[in-house]
Short mmCIF file of N, CA and C in Angstrom, two decimals:
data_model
loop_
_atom_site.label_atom_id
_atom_site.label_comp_id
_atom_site.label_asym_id
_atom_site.label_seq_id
_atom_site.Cartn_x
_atom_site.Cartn_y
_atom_site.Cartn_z
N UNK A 1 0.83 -1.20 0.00
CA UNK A 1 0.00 0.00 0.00
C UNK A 1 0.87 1.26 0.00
N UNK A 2 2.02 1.41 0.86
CA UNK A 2 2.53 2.52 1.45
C UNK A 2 3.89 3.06 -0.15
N UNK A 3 4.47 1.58 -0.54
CA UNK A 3 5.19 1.49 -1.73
C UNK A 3 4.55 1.86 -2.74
N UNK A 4 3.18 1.37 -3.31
CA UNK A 4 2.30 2.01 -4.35
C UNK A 4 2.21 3.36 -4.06
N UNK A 5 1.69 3.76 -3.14
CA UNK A 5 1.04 5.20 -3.02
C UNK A 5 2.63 6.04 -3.19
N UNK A 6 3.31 6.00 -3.00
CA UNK A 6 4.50 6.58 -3.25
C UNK A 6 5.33 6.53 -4.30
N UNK A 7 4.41 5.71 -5.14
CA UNK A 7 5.86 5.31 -6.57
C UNK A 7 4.51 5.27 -7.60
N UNK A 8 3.44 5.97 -7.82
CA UNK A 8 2.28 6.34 -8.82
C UNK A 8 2.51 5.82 -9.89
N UNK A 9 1.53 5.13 -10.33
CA UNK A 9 2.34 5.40 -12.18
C UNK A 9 2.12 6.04 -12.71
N UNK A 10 0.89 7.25 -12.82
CA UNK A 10 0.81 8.06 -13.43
C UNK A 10 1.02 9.51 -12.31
N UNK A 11 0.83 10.56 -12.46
CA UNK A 11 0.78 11.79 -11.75
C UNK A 11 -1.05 12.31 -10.97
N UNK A 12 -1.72 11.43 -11.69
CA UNK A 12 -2.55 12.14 -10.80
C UNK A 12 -3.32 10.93 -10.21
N UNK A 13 -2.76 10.70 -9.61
CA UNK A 13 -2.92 9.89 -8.35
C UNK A 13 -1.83 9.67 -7.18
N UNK A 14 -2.43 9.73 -5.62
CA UNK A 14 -1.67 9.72 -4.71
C UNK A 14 -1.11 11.35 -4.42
N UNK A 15 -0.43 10.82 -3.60
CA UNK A 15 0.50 12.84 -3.07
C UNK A 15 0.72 13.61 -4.18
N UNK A 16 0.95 12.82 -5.96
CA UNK A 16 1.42 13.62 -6.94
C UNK A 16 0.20 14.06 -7.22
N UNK A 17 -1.32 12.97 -7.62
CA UNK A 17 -2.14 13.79 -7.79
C UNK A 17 -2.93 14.52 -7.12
N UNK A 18 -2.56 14.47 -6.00
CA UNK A 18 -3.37 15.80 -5.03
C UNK A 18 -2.62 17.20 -5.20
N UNK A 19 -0.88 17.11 -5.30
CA UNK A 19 -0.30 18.47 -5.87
C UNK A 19 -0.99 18.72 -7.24
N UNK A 20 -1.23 17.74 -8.36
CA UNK A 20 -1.67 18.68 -9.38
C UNK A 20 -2.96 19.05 -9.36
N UNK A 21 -3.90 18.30 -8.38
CA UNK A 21 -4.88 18.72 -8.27
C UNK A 21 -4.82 20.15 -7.61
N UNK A 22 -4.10 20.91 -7.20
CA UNK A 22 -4.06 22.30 -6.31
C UNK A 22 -3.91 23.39 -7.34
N UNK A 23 -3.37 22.83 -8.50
CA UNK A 23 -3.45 24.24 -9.76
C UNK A 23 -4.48 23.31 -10.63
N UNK A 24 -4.82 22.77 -10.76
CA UNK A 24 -6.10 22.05 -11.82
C UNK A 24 -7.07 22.81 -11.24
N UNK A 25 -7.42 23.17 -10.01
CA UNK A 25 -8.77 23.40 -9.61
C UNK A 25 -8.74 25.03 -9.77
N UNK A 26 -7.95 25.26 -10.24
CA UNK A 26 -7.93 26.73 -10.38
C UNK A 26 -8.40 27.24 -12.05
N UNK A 27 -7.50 25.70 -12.41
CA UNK A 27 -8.39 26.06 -14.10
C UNK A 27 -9.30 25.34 -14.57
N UNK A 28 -10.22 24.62 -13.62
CA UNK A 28 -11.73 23.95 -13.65
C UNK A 28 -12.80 25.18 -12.75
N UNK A 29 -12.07 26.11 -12.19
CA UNK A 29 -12.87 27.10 -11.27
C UNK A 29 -13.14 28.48 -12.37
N UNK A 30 -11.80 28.61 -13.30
CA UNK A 30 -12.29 29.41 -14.65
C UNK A 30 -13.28 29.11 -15.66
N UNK A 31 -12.88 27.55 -15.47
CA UNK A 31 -13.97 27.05 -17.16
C UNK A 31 -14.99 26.45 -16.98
N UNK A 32 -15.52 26.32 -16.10
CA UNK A 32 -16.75 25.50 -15.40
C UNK A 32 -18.03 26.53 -15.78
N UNK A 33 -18.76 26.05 -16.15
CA UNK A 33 -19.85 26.55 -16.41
C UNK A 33 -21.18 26.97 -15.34
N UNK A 34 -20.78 25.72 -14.02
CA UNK A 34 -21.56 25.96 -13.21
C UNK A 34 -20.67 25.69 -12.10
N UNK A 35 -20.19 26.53 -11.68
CA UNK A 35 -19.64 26.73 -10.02
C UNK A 35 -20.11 25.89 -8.76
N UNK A 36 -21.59 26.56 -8.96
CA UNK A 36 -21.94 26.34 -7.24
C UNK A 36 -22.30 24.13 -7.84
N UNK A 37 -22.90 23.99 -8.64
CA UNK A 37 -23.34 22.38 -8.48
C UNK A 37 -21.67 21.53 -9.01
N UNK A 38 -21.25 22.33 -9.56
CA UNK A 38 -19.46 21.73 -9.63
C UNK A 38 -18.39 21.22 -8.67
N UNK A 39 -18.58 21.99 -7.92
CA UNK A 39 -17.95 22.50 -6.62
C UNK A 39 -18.75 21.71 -5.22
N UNK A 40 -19.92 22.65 -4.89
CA UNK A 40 -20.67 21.52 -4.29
C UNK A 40 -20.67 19.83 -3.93
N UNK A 41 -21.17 19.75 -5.76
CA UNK A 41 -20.94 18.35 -5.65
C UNK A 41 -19.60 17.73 -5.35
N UNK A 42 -18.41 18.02 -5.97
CA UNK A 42 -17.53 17.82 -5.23
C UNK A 42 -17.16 17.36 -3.78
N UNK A 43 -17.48 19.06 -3.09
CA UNK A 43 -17.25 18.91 -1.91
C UNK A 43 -18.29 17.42 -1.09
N UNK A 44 -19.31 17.31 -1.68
CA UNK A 44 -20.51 16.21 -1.01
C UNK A 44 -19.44 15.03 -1.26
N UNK A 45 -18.89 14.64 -2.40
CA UNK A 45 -18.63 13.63 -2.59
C UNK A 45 -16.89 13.26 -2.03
N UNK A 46 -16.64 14.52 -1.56
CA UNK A 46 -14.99 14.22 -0.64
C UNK A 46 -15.49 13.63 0.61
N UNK A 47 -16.42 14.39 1.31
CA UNK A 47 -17.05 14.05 2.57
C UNK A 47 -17.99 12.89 2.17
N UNK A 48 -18.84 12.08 1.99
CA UNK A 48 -19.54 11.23 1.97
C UNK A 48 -19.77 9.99 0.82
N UNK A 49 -18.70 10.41 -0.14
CA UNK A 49 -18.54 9.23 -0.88
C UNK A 49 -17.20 9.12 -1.29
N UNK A 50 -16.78 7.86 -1.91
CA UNK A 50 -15.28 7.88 -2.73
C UNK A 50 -14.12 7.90 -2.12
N UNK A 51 -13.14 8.55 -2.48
CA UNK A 51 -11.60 8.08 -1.38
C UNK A 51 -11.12 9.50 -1.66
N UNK A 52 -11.54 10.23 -2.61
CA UNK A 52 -10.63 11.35 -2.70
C UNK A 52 -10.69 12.69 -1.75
N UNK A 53 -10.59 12.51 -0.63
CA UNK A 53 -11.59 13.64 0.38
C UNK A 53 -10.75 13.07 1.76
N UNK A 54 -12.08 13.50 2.77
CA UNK A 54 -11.46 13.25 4.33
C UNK A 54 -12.76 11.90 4.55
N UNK A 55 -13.78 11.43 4.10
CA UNK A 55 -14.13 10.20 4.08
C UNK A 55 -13.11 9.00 4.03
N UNK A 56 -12.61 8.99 3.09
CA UNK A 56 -11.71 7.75 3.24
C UNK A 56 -10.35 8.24 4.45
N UNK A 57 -9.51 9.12 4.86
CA UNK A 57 -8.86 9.79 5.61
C UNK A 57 -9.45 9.30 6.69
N UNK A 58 -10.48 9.44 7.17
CA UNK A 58 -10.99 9.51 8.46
C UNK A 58 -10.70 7.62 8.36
N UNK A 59 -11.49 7.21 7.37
CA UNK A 59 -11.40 5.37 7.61
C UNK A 59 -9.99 4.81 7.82
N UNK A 60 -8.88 5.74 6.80
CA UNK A 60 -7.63 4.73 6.92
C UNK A 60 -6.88 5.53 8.29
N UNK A 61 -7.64 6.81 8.78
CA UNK A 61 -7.24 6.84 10.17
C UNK A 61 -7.15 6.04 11.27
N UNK A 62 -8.49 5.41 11.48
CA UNK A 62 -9.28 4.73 12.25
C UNK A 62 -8.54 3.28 11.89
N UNK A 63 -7.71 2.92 10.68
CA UNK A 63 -7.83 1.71 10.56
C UNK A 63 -6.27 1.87 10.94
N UNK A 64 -5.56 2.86 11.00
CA UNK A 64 -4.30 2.45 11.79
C UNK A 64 -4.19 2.73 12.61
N UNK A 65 -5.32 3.17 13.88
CA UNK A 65 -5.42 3.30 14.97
C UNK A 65 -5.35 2.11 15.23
N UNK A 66 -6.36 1.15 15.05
CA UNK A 66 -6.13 -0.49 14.83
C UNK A 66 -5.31 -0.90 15.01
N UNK A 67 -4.21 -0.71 13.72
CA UNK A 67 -3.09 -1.42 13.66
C UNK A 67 -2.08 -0.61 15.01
N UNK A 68 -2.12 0.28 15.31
CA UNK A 68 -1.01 0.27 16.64
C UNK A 68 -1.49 -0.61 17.52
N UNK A 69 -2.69 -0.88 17.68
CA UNK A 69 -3.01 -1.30 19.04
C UNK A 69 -2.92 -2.82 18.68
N UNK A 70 -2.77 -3.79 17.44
CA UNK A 70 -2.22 -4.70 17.13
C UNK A 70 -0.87 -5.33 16.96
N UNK A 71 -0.17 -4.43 16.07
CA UNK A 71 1.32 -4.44 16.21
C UNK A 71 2.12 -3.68 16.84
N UNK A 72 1.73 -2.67 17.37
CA UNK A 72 2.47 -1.67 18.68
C UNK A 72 4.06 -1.14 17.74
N UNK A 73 3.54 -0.38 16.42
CA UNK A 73 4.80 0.30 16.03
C UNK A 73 4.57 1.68 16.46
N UNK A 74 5.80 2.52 16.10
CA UNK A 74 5.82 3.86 16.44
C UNK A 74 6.16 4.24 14.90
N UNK A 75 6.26 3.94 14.37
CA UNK A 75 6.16 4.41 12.71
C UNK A 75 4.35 4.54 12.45
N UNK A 76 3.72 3.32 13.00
CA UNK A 76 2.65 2.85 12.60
C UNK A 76 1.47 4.23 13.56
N UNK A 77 2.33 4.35 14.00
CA UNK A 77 1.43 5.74 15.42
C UNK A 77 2.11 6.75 14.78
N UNK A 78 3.09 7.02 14.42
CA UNK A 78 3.34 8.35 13.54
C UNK A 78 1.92 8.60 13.17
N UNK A 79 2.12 7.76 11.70
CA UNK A 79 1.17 7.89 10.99
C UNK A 79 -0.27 8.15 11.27
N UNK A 80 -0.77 7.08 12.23
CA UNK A 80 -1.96 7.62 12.71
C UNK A 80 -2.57 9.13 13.00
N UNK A 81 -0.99 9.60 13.85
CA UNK A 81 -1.39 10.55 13.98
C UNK A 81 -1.23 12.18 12.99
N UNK A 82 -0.62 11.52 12.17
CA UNK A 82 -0.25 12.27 10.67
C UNK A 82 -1.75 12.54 10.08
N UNK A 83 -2.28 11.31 9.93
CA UNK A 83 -3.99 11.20 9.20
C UNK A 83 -4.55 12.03 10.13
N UNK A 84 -4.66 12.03 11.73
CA UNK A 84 -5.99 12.54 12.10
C UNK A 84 -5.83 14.39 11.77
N UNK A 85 -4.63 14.59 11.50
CA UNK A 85 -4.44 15.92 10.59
C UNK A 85 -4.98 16.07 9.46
N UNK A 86 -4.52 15.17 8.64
CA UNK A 86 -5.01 15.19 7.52
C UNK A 86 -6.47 14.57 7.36
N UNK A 87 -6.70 14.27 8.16
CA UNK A 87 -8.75 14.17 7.61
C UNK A 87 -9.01 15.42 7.80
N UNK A 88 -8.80 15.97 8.78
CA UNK A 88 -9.06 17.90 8.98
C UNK A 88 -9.07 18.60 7.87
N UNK A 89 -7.56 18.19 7.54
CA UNK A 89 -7.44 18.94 5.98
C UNK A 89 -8.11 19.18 5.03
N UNK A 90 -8.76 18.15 5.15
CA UNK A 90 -9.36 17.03 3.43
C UNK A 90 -11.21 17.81 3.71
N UNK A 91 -11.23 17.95 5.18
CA UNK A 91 -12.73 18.04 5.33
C UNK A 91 -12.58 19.78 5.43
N UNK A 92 -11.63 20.85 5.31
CA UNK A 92 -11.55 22.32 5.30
C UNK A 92 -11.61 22.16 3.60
N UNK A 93 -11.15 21.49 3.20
CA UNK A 93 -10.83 21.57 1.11
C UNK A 93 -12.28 21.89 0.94
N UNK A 94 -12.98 20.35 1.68
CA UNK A 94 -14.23 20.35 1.06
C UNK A 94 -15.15 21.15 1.47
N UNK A 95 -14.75 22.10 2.60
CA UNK A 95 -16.11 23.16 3.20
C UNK A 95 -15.69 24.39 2.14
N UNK A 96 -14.41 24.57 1.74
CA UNK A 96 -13.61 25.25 0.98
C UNK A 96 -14.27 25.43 -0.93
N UNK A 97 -14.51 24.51 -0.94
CA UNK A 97 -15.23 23.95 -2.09
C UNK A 97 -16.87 24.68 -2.30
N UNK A 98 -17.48 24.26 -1.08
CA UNK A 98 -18.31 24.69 -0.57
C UNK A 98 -18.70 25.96 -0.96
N UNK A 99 -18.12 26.50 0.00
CA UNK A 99 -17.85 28.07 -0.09
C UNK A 99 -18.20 28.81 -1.39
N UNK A 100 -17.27 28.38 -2.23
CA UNK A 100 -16.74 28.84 -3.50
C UNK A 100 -18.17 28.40 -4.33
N UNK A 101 -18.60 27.09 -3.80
CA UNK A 101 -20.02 27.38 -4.71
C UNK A 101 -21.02 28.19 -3.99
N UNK A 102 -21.28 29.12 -3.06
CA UNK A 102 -22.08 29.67 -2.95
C UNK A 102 -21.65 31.17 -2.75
N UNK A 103 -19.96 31.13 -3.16
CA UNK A 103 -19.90 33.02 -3.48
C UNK A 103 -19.58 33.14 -4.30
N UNK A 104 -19.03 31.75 -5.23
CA UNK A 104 -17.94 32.30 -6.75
C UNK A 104 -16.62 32.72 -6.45
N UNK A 105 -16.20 32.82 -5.36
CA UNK A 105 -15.25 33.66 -4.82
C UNK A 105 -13.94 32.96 -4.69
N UNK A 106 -13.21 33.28 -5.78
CA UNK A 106 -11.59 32.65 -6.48
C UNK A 106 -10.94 32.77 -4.86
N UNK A 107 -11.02 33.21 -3.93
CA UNK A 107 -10.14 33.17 -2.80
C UNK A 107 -10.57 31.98 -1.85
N UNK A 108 -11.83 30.75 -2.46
CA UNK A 108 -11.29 30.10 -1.40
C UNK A 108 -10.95 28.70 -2.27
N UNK A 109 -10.82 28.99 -3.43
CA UNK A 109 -10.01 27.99 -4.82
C UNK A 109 -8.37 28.54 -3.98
N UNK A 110 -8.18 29.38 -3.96
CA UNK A 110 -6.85 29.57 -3.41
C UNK A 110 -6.44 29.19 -2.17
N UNK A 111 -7.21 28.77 -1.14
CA UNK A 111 -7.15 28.53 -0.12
C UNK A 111 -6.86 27.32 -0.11
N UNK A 112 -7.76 26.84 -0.70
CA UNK A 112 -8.27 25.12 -0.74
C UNK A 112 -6.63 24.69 -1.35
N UNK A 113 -6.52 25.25 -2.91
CA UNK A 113 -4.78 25.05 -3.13
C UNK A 113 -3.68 24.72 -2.40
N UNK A 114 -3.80 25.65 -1.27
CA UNK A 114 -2.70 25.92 -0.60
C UNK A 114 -2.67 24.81 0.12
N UNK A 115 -3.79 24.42 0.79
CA UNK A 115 -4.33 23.11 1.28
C UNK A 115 -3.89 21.85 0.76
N UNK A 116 -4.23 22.19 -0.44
CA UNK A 116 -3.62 20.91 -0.76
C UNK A 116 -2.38 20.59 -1.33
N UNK A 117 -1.72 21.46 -0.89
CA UNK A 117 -0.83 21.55 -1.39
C UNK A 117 0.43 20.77 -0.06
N UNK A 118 -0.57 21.59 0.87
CA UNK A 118 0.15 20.98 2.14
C UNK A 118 -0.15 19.63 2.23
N UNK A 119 -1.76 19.03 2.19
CA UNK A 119 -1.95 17.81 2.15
C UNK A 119 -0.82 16.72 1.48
N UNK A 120 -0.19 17.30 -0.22
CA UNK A 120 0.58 16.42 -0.35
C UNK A 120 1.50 16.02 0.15
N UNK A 121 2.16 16.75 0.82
CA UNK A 121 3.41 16.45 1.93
C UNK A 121 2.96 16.12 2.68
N UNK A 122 2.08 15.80 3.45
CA UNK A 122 2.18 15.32 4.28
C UNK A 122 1.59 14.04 4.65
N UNK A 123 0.75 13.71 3.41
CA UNK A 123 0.14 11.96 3.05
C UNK A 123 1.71 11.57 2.59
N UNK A 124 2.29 12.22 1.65
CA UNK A 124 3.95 11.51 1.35
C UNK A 124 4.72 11.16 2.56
N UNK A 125 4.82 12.11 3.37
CA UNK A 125 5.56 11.49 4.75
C UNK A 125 4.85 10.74 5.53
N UNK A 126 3.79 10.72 6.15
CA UNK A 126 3.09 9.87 6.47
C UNK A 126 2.81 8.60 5.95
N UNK A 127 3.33 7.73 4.65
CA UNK A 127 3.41 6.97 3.91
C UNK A 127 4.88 6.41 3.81
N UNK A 128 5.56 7.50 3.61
CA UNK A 128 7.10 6.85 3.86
C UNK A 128 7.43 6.37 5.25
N UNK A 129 6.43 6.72 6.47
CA UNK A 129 6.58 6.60 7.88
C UNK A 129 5.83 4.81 7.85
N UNK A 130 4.75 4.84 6.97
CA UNK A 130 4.15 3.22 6.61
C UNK A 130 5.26 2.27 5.98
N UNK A 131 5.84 2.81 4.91
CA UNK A 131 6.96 2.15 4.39
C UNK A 131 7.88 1.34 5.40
N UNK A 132 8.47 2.55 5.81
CA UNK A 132 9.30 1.76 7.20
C UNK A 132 8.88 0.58 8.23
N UNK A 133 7.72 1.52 8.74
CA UNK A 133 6.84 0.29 9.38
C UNK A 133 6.85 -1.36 8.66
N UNK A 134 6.54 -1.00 7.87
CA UNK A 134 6.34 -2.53 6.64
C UNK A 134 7.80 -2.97 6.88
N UNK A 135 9.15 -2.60 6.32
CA UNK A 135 10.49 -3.10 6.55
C UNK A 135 10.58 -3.98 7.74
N UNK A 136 10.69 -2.92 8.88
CA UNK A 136 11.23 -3.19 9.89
C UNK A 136 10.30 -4.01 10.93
N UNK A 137 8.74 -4.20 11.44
CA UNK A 137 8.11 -4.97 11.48
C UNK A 137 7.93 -6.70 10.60
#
């Protein structure tokens, strides 16, 4: 899991495609025809469906909360506690999203960016912290 998500084969998927997703959404926020049900929907579907959001975040949180209390790593508790950041993250994108469909307002496409921009670093380290775990366990 931790080796895939870190070695992509293409770019937009994983930490690479969440960085390009942070300037993509800036030029789907120009050419979109409809903002608020674009956006919106989006944001519904980070939070309550799919993996690309803080829905799945929150699950693979919860599921290596699990795993510390099974295998008792400290790589494996990094991480845990890396995610319960990053579901935060994932669930500000999507209120962020939100937003933007009900003002139009390019400043919280910029926000959300920045966001995710941070998000990618820090699912990448939090993943290289799984990596290890996997080795050395």
């Amino acid at each position: 899991n931790a080796v895939d998500y870190l070695n992509p084969p293409i770019k937009n998927i994983s930490y690479k495609g969440i960085l390009k997703t942070s300037s993509e959404i800036k030029k789907w926020f120009k050419n979109t025809k409809n903002i608020k049900r674009d956006f919106q929907t989006t944001a519904m579907l980070m939070e309550k469906a799919g993996t690309g959001g803080s829905l799945f975040r929150n699950l693979y949180r919860d599921f290596l909360k699990e795993s510390v209390q099974l295998v008792q790593s400290k790589k494996i508790k990094e991480a845990y506690q890396d995610f319960i950041q990053i579901a935060k993250l994932w669930k500000e994108v999507s209120e962020l999203f939100y937003q933007v469909g009900e003002t139009e307002d390019i400043k919280y496409i910029n926000k959300a960016s920045e966001i995710l921009i941070e998000i990618s670093e820090r699912e990448k380290l939090a993943m290289e912290k799984l990596k290890i775990a996997t080795i050395t366990n």
